[in-house]
Coordinates of C-alpha atoms and ligand atoms in Angstrom, one line a residue:
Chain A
X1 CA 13.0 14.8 8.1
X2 CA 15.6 15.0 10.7
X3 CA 17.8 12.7 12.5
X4 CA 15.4 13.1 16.0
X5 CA 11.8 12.2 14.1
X6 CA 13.6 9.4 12.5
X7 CA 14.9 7.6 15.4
X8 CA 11.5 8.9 16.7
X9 CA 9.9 6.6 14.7
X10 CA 12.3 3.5 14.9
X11 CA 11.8 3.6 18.5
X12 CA 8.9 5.8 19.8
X13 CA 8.7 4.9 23.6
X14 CA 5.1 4.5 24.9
X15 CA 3.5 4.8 28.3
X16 CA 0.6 3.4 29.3
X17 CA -2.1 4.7 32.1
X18 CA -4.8 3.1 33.5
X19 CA -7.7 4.9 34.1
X20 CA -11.0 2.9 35.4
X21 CA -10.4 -0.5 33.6
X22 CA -10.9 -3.8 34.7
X23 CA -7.5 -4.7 34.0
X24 CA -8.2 -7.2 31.2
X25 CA -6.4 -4.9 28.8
X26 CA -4.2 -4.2 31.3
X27 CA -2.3 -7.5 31.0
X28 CA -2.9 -7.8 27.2
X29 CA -1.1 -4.8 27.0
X30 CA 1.9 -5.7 29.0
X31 CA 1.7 -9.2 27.4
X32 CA 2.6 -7.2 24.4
X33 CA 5.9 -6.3 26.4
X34 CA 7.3 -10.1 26.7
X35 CA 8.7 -12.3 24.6
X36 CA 5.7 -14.2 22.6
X37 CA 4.7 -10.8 21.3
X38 CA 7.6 -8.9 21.7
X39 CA 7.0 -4.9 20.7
X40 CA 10.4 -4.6 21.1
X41 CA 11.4 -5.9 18.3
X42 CA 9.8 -2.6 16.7
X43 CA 11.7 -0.5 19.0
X44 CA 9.1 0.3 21.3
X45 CA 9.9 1.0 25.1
X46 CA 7.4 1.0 27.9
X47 CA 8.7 4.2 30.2
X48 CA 7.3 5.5 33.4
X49 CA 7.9 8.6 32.5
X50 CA 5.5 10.9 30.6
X51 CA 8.0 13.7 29.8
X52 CA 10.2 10.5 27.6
X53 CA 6.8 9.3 26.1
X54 CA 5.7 9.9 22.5
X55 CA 2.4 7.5 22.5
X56 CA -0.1 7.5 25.3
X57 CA -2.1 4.2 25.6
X58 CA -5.1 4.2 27.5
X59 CA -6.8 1.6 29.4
X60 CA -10.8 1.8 30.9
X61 CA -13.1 4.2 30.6
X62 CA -12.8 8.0 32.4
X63 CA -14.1 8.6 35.9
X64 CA -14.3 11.9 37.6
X65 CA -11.3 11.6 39.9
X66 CA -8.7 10.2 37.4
X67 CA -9.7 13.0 34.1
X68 CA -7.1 15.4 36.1
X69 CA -4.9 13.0 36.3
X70 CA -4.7 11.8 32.4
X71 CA -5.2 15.1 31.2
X72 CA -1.8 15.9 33.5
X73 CA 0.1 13.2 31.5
X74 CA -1.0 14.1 28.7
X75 CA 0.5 17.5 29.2
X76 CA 3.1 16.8 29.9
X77 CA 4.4 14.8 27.3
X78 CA 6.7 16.6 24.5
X79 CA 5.4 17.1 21.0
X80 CA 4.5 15.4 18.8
X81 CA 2.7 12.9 21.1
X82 CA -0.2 10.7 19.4
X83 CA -3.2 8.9 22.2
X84 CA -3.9 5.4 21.2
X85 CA -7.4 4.1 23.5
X86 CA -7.1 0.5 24.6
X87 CA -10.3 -1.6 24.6
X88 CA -13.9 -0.5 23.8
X89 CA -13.9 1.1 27.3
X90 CA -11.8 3.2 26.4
X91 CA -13.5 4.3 22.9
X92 CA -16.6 4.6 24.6
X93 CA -16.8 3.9 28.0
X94 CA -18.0 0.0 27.1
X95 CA -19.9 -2.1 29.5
X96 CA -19.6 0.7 32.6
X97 CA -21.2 3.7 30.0
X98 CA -24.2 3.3 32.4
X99 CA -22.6 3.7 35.3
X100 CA -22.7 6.6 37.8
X101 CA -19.0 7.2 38.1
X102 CA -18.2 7.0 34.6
X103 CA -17.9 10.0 32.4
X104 CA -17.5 7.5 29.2
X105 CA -14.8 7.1 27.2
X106 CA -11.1 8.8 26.9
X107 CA -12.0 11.2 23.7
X108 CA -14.2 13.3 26.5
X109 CA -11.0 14.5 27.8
X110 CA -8.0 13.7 25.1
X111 CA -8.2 13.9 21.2
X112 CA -7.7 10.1 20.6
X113 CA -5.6 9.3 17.4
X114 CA -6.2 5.4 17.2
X115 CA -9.2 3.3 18.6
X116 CA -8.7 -0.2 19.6
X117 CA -11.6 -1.8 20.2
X118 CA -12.3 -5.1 21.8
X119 CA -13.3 -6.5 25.4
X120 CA -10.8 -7.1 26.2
X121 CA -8.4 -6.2 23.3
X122 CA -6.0 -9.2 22.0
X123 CA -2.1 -8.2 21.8
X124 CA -2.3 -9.0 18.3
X125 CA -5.0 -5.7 17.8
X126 CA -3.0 -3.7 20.4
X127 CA 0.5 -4.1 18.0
X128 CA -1.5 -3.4 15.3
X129 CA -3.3 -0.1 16.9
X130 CA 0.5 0.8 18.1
X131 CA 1.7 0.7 14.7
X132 CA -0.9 2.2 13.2
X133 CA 0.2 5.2 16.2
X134 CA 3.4 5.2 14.6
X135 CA 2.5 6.1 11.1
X136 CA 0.5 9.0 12.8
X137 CA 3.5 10.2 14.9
X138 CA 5.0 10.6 11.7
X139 CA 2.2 12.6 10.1
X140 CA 2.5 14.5 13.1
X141 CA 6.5 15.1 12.4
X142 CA 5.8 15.9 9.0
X143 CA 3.3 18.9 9.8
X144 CA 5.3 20.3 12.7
X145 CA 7.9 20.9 10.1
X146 CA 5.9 22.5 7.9
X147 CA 4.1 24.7 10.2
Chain B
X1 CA 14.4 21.6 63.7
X2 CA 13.4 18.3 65.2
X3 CA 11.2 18.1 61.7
X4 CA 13.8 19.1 59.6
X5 CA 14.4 15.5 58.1
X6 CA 10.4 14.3 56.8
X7 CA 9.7 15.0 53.7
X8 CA 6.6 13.9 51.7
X9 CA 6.7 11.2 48.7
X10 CA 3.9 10.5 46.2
X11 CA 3.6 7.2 44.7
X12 CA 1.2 6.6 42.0
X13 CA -1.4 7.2 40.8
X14 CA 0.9 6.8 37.6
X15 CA 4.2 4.6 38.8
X16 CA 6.0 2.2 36.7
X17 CA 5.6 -0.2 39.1
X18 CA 1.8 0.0 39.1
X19 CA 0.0 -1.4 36.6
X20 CA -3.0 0.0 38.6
X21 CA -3.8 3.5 40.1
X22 CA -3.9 3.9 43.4
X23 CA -2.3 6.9 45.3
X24 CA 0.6 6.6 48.7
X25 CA 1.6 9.6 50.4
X26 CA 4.4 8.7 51.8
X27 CA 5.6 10.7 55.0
X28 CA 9.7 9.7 55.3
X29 CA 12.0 10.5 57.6
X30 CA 16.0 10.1 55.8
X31 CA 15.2 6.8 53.9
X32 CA 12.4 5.6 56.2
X33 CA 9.0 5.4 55.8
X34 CA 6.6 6.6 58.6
X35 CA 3.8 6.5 57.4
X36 CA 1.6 5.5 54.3
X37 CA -1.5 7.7 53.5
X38 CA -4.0 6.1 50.5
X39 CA -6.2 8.1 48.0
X40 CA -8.4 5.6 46.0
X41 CA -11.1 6.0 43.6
X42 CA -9.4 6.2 40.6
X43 CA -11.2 2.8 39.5
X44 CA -14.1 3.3 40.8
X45 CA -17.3 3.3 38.5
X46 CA -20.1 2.0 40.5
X47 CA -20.8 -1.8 39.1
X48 CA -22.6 -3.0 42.0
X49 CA -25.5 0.1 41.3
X50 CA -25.6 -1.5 37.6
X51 CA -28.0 -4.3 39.1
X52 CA -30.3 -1.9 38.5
X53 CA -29.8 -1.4 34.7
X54 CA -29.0 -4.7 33.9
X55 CA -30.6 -8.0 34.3
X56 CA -30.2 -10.7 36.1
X57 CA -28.3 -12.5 33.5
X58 CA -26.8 -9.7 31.8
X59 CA -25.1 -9.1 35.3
X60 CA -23.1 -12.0 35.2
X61 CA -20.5 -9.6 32.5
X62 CA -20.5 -7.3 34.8
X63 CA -19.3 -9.2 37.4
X64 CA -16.7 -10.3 34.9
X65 CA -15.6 -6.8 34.4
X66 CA -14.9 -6.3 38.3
X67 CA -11.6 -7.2 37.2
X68 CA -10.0 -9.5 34.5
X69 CA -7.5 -11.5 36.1
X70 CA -10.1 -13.2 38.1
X71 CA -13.2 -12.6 35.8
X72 CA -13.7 -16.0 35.7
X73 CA -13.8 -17.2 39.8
X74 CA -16.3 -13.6 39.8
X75 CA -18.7 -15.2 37.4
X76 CA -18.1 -18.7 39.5
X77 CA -19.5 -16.8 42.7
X78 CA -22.1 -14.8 41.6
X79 CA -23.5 -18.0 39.3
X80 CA -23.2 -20.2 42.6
X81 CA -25.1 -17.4 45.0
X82 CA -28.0 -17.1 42.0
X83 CA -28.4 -21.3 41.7
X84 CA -28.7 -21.3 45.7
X85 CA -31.3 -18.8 45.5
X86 CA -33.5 -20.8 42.9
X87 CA -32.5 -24.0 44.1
X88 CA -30.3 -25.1 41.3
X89 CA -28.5 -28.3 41.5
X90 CA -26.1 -28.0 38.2
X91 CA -25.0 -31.2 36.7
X92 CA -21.3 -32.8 38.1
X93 CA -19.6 -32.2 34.9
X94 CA -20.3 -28.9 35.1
X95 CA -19.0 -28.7 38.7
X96 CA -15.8 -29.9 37.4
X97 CA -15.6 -27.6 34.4
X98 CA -16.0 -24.7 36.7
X99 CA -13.0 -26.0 38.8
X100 CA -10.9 -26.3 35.8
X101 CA -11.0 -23.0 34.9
X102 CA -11.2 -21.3 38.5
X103 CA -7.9 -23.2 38.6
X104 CA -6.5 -22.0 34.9
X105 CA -7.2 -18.5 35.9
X106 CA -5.3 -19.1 39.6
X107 CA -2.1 -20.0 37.5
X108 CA -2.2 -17.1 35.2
X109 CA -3.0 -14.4 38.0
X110 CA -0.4 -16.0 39.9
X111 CA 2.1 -16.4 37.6
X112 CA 1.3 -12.5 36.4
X113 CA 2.2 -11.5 40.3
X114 CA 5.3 -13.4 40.4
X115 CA 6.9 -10.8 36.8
X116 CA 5.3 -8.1 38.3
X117 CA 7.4 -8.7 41.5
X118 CA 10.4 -9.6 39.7
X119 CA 10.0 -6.5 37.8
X120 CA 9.6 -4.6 40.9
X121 CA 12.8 -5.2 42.3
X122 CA 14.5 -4.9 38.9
X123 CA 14.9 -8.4 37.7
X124 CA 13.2 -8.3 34.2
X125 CA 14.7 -11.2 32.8
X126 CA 12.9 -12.9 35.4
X127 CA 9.9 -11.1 34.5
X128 CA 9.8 -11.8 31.3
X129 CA 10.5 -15.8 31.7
X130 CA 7.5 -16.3 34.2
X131 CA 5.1 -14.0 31.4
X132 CA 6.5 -16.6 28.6
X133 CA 5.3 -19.0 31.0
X134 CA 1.7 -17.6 31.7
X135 CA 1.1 -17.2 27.7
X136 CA 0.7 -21.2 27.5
X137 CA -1.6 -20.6 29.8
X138 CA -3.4 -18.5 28.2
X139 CA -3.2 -20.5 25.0
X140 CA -5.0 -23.3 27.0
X141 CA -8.2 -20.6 28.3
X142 CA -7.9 -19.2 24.6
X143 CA -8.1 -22.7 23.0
X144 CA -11.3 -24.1 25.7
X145 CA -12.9 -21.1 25.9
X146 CA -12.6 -19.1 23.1
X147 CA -10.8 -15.7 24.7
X148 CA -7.9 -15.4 26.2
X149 CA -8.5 -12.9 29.3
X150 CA -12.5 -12.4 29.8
X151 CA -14.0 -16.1 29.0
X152 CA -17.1 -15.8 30.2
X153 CA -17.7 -19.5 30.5
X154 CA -20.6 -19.4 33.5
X155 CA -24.0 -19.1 32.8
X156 CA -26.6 -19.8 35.6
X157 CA -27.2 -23.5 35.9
X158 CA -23.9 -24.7 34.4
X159 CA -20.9 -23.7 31.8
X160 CA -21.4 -22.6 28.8
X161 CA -18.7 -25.0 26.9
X162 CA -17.4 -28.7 27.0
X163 CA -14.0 -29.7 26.9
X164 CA -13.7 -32.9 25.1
X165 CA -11.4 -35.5 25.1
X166 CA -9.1 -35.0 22.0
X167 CA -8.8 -31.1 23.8
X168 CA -8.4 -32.8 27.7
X169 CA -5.4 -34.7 26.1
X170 CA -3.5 -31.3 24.7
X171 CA -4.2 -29.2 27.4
X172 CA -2.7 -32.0 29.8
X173 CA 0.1 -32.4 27.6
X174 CA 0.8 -28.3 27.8
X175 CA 0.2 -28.4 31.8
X176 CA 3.1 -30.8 31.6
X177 CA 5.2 -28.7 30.2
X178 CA 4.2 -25.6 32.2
X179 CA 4.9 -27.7 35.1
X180 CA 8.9 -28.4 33.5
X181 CA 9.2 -24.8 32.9
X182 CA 7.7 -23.8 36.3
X183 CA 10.4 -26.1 38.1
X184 CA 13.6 -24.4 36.5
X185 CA 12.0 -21.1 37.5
X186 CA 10.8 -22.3 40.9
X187 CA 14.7 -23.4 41.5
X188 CA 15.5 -20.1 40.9
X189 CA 13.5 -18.2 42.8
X190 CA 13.9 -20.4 45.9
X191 CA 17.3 -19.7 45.8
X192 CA 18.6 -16.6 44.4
X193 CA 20.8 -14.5 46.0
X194 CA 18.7 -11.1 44.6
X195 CA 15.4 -12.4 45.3
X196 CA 16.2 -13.7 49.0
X197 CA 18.2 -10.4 49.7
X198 CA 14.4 -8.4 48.4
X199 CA 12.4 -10.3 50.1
X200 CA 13.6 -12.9 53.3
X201 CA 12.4 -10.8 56.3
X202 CA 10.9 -7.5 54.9
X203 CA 7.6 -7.1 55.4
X204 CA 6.5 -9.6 58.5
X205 CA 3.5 -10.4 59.9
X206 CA 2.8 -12.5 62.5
X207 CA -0.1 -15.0 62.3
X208 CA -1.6 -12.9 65.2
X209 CA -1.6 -9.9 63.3
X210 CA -2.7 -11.5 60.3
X211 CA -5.7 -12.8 61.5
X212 CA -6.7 -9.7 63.8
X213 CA -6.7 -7.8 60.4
X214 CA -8.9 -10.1 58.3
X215 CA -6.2 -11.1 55.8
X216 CA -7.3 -13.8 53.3
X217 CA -5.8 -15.9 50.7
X218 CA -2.1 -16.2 50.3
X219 CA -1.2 -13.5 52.9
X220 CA -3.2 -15.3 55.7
X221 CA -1.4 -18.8 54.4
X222 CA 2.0 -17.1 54.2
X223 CA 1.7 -16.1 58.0
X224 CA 0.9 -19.9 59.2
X225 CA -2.7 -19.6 59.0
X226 CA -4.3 -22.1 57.3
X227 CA -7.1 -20.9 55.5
X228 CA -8.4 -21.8 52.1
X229 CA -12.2 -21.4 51.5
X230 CA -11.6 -24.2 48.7
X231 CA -11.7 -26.9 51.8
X232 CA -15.4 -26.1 52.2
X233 CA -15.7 -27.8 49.0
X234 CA -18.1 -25.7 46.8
X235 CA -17.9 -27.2 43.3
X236 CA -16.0 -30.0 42.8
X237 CA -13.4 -29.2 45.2
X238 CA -15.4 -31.6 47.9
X239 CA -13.8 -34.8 45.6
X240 CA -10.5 -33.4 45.0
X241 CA -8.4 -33.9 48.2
X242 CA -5.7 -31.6 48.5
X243 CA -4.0 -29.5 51.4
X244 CA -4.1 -25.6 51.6
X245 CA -0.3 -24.2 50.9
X246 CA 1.1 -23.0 54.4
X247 CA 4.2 -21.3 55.5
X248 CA 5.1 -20.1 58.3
X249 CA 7.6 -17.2 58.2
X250 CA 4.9 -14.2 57.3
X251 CA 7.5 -12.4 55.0
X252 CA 7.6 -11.1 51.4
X253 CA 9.5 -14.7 50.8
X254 CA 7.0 -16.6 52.2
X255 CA 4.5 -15.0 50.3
X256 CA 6.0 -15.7 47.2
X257 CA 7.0 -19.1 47.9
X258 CA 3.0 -19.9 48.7
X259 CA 2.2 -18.4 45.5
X260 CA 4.6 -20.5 43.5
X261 CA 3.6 -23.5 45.4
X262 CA -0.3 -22.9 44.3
X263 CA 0.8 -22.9 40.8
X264 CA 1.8 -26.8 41.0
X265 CA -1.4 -27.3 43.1
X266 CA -3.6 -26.2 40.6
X267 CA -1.6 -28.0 38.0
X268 CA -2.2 -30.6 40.1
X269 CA -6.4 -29.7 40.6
X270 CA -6.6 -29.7 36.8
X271 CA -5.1 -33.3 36.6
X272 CA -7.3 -34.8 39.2
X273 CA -10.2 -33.2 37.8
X274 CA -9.7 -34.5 34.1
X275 CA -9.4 -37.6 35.7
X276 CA -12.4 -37.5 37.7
X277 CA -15.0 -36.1 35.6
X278 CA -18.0 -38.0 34.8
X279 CA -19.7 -37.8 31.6
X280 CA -22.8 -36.1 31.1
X281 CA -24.6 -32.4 30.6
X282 CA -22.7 -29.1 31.4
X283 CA -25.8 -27.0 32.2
X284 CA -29.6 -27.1 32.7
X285 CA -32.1 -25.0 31.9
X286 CA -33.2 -22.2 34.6
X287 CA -36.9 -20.3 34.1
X288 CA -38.0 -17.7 36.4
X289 CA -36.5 -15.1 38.6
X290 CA -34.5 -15.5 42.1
X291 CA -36.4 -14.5 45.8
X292 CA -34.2 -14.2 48.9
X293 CA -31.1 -13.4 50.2
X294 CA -27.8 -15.5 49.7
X295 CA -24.0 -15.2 50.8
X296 CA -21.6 -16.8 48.1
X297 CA -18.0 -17.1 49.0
X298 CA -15.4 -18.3 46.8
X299 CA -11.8 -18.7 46.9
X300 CA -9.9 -16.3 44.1
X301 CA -6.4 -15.9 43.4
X302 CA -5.6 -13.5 46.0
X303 CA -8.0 -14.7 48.2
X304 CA -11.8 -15.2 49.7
X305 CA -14.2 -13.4 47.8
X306 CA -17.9 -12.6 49.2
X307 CA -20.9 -12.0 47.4
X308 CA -23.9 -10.8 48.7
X309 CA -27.3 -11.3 46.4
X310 CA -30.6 -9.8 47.3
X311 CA -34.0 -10.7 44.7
X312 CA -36.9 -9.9 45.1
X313 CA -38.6 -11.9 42.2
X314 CA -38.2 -9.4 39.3
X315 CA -35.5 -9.7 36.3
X316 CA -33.0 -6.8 38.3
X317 CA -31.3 -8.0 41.2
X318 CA -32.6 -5.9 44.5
X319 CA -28.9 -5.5 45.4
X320 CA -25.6 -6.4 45.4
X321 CA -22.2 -6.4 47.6
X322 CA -18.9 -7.6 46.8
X323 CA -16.2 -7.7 49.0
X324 CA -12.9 -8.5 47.4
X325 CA -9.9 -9.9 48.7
X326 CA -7.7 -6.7 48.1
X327 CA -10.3 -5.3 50.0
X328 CA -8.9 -7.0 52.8
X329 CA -5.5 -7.6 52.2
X330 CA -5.2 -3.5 51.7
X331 CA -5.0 -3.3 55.6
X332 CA -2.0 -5.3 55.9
X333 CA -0.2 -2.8 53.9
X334 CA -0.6 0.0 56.5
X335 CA 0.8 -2.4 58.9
X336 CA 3.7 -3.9 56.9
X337 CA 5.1 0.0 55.2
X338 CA 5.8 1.7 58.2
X339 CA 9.3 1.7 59.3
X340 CA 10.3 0.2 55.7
X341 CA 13.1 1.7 53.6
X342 CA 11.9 3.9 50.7
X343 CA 13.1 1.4 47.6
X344 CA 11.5 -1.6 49.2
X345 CA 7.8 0.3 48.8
X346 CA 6.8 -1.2 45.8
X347 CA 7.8 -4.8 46.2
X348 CA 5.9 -4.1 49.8
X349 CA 3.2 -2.8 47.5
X350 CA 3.2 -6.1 45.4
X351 CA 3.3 -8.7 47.6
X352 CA 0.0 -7.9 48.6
X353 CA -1.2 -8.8 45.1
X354 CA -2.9 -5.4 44.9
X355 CA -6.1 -5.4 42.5
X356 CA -7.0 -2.0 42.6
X357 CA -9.8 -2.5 40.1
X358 CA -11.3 -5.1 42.2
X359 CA -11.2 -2.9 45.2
X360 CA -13.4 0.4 44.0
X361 CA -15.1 -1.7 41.8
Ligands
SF4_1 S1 -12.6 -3.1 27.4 FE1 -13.3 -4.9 28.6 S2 -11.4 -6.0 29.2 FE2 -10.8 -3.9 28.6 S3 -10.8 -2.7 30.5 FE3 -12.8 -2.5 29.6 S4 -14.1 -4.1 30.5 FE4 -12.0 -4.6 30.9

């Protein structure tokens, strides 16, 4: 393993997008940022941009006018990159599945790596998807080497 | 060329800044912005169509979902507009109940906006003190309710949980010490040399201007208006004498200063309505369907929200409007970015309290 995916690891920086949610796991999510739950202490960076990024968290379910626009950050964040989906709108599209607008959840348009369910999700779930992002992004590192 | 100096600026859908999507074009000429051009739907997903998937009940977490911060002064409205409709008279303690957490939710939305802002002009240590803040908060809705962002509380005819007195005493004792905290930080922001040189004077509007563009909420009581749909005394707000927050200026400052000054009037709400609540039921039991048409307005964090209800008798609701604060506030933002400097965009952008979500709905 080299120097790059182990600091990758110690310190993967993270950007989050919001695609149609209700901004309940919105705030959970930053509530992760500040100091009672503190993801920093793991290293982890909120950026804004997607070309720094190594985990994509997802909020809210996919609507036609916003699946360009995740599927652009997506690409263009650097390899290896691992997709972590927020709340059950996210997984599945939730409570909006039904509606017109709503194309469902964000594995339509992105192969997801970690689900996090929960309406909204609690910061405690969110660390605990992020981490579990982590030991992916290190799969990841492992077969890029190899292959 | 005369042209030679605009140039074209997208901000958002994805900005730092954000936490929602919403799309500027922003036409500048050198550092100055001309003129602000939106793209929204982003958020959009159709709730008010889902009256016809869901029941009338089942509706009431959907209304949550319009958007979390508020979820709970959603439910309020939409349970007050169905109870007029059937004739409902829900019992006092519930009345107060409702007010407590209307208010709980004010002072975490509130206290949200003020880090964002913070955040938005780069003072993150600022940002992060007023978020340590808002998590007692959120221990207090976690602790009465049972979740800590959606707590679906309201059912039609009353609440769906008690708080009892061993709880009234511990939440009383953490408002207290929100309230300590909140004054260091209030100090602070009052005075700052950062904060006054971000905000004093950017972004004006005149009381005129405010009210010819609909504003409601803090923006219309930041310009001198005083408006607060609370003073028509829906719920328990009729026994609770208070005064709505005014100031006069119409800047970013004034704004914020409103905003902090709610914060110790709903601290102050939640102590007169511990004190005033009489003992009894928190809900009664509703049979049948609603008939008719109703308006339900209720003031949220950001301002007057409006629900319109039509029934016709069956279990799905005929239809349903909302109209959401941001919904009006958005206007003032085409007013207040023109003419602006480039780098004060987004704190422009967040004083209006944007809730995107709540918007497209
Ligand atoms: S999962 Fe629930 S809380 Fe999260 S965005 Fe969706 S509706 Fe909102």
């Amino acid at each position: 393993m080299g120097l790059l995916d182990k600091a990758r690891q110690r310190s993967p920086w993270l950007i989050h997008y919001d695609c149609g949610s209700c901004n309940g796991c919105d705030i959970e999510l930053l509530s992760c940022l500040t100091p009672l739950y503190d993801v920093e202490r793991f290293g982890i960076v909120n950026v804004g941009d997607p070309k720094q990024a190594d985990i994509l968290v997802v909020t809210g379910s996919v609507n036609q006018q916003n699946k360009s626009v995740l599927k652009n950050i997506y690409d263009q964040m650097p390899e290896p990159k691992v997709v972590v989906a927020v709340g059950v709108c996210a997984c599945t599209g939730g409570i909006f599945r039904d509606c017109y607008n709503v194309v469902g959840g964000i594995d339509k348009v992105l192969p997801v790596d970690v689900y996090v369910p929960g309406c909204p999700a609690r910061p405690e779930q969110i660390i605990d998807g992020i981490k579990l992002a982590i030991d992916k992004l290190a799969q990841k590192d492992v077969v890029k080497e190899e292959g | 060329m005369p042209d030679s100096n605009i140039s074209f600026i997208p901000f958002g859908p994805q900005h730092p800044v954000l936490p929602e999507p919403i799309h500027l074009r922003l036409v500048v000429e050198n550092e100055k912005v001309v003129e602000a051009l939106p793209t929204v739907g982003y958020v959009h997903r159709g709730l008010e169509k889902m009256v016809e998937a869901k029941d009338v009940n089942q509706m009431i977490y959907v209304v949550e979902r319009i958007c979390g911060i508020c979820s709970c002064m959603h439910a309020m409205a939409y349970c007050q507009g169905i109870e007029e409709l059937m004739n409902v008279e829900i019992p006092e303690r519930a009345k107060y109940l409702r007010v407590i957490w209307a208010e709980l939710h004010r002072m975490h939305s509130h206290l949200l906006w003020l880090g964002l802002l913070a955040d938005s002009f780069g003072y993150e240590s600022l940002f992060m003190q007023t978020w340590r803040i808002r998590e007692r908060v959120m221990d207090i809705l976690d602790k009465t309710a049972g979740n800590r962002v959606i707590i679906s509380v309201n059912v039609i005819g009353g609440v769906r949980r008690d708080i009892d007195t061993e709880m009234q005493k511990w939440v009383l004792q953490s408002l207290d010490a929100i309230e300590k905290d909140l004054r260091e930080i209030y100090n602070v922001m009052k005075d700052d040399y950062t904060v006054k040189q971000r905000t004093v004077g950017v972004g004006v509007l005149s009381a005129d201007d405010a009210r010819e563009l609909g504003l409601v909420g803090p923006m219309l009581r930041a310009s001198g208006v005083a408006s607060d749909h609370r003073m028509t005394g829906y719920a328990a707000y009729k026994d609770l004498d208070f005064e709505p927050v005014v100031e006069t200026a119409g800047d970013s400052y004034a704004r914020m200063i409103v905003r902090m000054k709610e914060l110790f009037q709903s601290i102050d709400l939640i102590r007169k309505a511990f004190a005033r609540m009489p003992e009894g039921d928190i809900a009664v039991k509703v049979r049948g369907n609603p008939t008719g048409e109703v308006i339900s307005r209720v003031e949220q964090s950001r301002g007057e929200v409006l629900y319109y209800i039509k029934a016709d008798g069956t279990k799905n609701l005929s239809r349903l409007r909302v109209r959401t604060p941001t919904f009006a506030n958005i206007a003032a933002l085409f007013k207040i970015l023109p003419g602006c400097s480039l780098s004060d965009v987004p704190v422009l952008v967040l004083t209006i309290d944007p809730c995107i979500s709540c918007t497209e709905r």
